[in-house]
Amino acid sequence: MTSTQMLKGILEGCLLAIIKEGEVYGYELAEKLGGYGFDSLSEGTIYPLLIRMQKEELVITTLKKSTAGPSRKYYSLSEKGESELEVFIDRWSKLSSNVNKIVKNKGGM
């Protein structure tokens, strides 16, 4: 399994967490992910997720004029998105704890 395959399942939660910090546009999301060490992700990976998140009403989009070119689509969390983020955080906490026990051989076996 490649790291990209593993990341697919958790990237949406990471995006929700970053968007919760404040309204952000797509390229800015990619830069912020890069700042957390996810520098190998392309916008081609992020934008399909954002489109799906918009369809699922997890994010709210707003078009705003840009001084550096065409209007940008900004993303903010909806109430549904905030609830989904809470669920993700809980699931991630449990999953990462269990995986760490196994890979560090602290599972009691």
GROMACS .gro file of C-alpha atoms in nm:
model
  109
    1MET     CA    1   0.000   0.000   0.000
    2THR     CA    2   0.142   0.340  -0.096
    3SER     CA    3   0.130   0.642   0.131
    4THR     CA    4  -0.106   0.806  -0.121
    5GLN     CA    5  -0.356   0.522  -0.077
    6MET     CA    6  -0.334   0.549   0.301
    7LEU     CA    7  -0.372   0.925   0.287
    8LYS     CA    8  -0.685   0.917   0.071
    9GLY     CA    9  -0.897   0.807   0.364
   10ILE     CA   10  -0.781   1.078   0.604
   11LEU     CA   11  -0.727   1.375   0.374
   12GLU     CA   12  -1.088   1.491   0.395
   13GLY     CA   13  -1.064   1.519   0.773
   14CYS     CA   14  -0.739   1.713   0.742
   15LEU     CA   15  -0.902   1.953   0.494
   16LEU     CA   16  -1.199   2.004   0.726
   17ALA     CA   17  -0.963   2.083   1.014
   18ILE     CA   18  -0.770   2.340   0.810
   19ILE     CA   19  -1.089   2.500   0.677
   20LYS     CA   20  -1.218   2.528   1.034
   21GLU     CA   21  -0.924   2.761   1.110
   22GLY     CA   22  -1.074   3.014   0.868
   23GLU     CA   23  -1.199   3.072   0.517
   24VAL     CA   24  -0.945   2.948   0.263
   25TYR     CA   25  -0.916   2.896  -0.113
   26GLY     CA   26  -0.795   2.580  -0.287
   27TYR     CA   27  -0.434   2.671  -0.361
   28GLU     CA   28  -0.398   2.808  -0.010
   29LEU     CA   29  -0.519   2.472   0.124
   30ALA     CA   30  -0.246   2.297  -0.074
   31GLU     CA   31   0.013   2.535   0.071
   32LYS     CA   32  -0.112   2.480   0.426
   33LEU     CA   33  -0.103   2.101   0.379
   34GLY     CA   34   0.253   2.142   0.253
   35GLY     CA   35   0.337   2.329   0.572
   36TYR     CA   36   0.226   2.023   0.768
   37GLY     CA   37   0.454   1.798   0.563
   38PHE     CA   38   0.207   1.692   0.293
   39ASP     CA   39   0.411   1.858   0.021
   40SER     CA   40   0.372   1.575  -0.229
   41LEU     CA   41  -0.002   1.637  -0.270
   42SER     CA   42  -0.111   1.807  -0.588
   43GLU     CA   43  -0.406   2.036  -0.640
   44GLY     CA   44  -0.542   1.755  -0.860
   45THR     CA   45  -0.580   1.549  -0.543
   46ILE     CA   46  -0.734   1.827  -0.336
   47TYR     CA   47  -0.989   1.978  -0.575
   48PRO     CA   48  -1.192   1.658  -0.636
   49LEU     CA   49  -1.222   1.621  -0.259
   50LEU     CA   50  -1.336   1.981  -0.224
   51ILE     CA   51  -1.598   1.929  -0.495
   52ARG     CA   52  -1.727   1.619  -0.317
   53MET     CA   53  -1.726   1.799   0.018
   54GLN     CA   54  -1.928   2.080  -0.140
   55LYS     CA   55  -2.180   1.833  -0.286
   56GLU     CA   56  -2.211   1.669   0.057
   57GLU     CA   57  -2.271   2.016   0.207
   58LEU     CA   58  -1.970   1.991   0.438
   59VAL     CA   59  -1.833   2.321   0.310
   60ILE     CA   60  -1.981   2.650   0.195
   61THR     CA   61  -1.823   2.824  -0.102
   62THR     CA   62  -1.800   3.194  -0.179
   63LEU     CA   63  -1.651   3.354  -0.490
   64LYS     CA   64  -1.435   3.657  -0.416
   65LYS     CA   65  -1.242   3.888  -0.644
   66SER     CA   66  -0.868   3.845  -0.645
   67THR     CA   67  -0.606   4.112  -0.704
   68ALA     CA   68  -0.389   3.848  -0.873
   69GLY     CA   69  -0.624   3.720  -1.144
   70PRO     CA   70  -0.968   3.564  -1.166
   71SER     CA   71  -1.208   3.531  -0.873
   72ARG     CA   72  -1.123   3.266  -0.618
   73LYS     CA   73  -1.354   3.014  -0.457
   74TYR     CA   74  -1.320   3.030  -0.080
   75TYR     CA   75  -1.427   2.744   0.145
   76SER     CA   76  -1.569   2.761   0.496
   77LEU     CA   77  -1.724   2.489   0.712
   78SER     CA   78  -2.097   2.436   0.727
   79GLU     CA   79  -2.261   2.309   1.045
   80LYS     CA   80  -2.265   1.964   0.885
   81GLY     CA   81  -1.892   2.000   0.813
   82GLU     CA   82  -1.820   2.091   1.174
   83SER     CA   83  -2.012   1.783   1.292
   84GLU     CA   84  -1.826   1.565   1.042
   85LEU     CA   85  -1.494   1.706   1.166
   86GLU     CA   86  -1.582   1.612   1.525
   87VAL     CA   87  -1.662   1.256   1.413
   88PHE     CA   88  -1.335   1.240   1.217
   89ILE     CA   89  -1.131   1.361   1.515
   90ASP     CA   90  -1.285   1.098   1.741
   91ARG     CA   91  -1.235   0.816   1.489
   92TRP     CA   92  -0.881   0.929   1.406
   93SER     CA   93  -0.786   0.945   1.773
   94LYS     CA   94  -0.898   0.587   1.831
   95LEU     CA   95  -0.751   0.455   1.507
   96SER     CA   96  -0.412   0.622   1.548
   97SER     CA   97  -0.387   0.505   1.908
   98ASN     CA   98  -0.461   0.146   1.810
   99VAL     CA   99  -0.223   0.149   1.513
  100ASN     CA  100   0.054   0.299   1.727
  101LYS     CA  101   0.008   0.020   1.984
  102ILE     CA  102   0.045  -0.241   1.713
  103VAL     CA  103   0.341  -0.093   1.526
  104LYS     CA  104   0.521  -0.019   1.850
  105ASN     CA  105   0.436  -0.370   1.975
  106LYS     CA  106   0.246  -0.242   2.275
  107GLY     CA  107  -0.070  -0.430   2.193
  108GLY     CA  108  -0.024  -0.671   2.482
  109MET     CA  109   0.072  -0.970   2.271
   0.00000   0.00000   0.00000
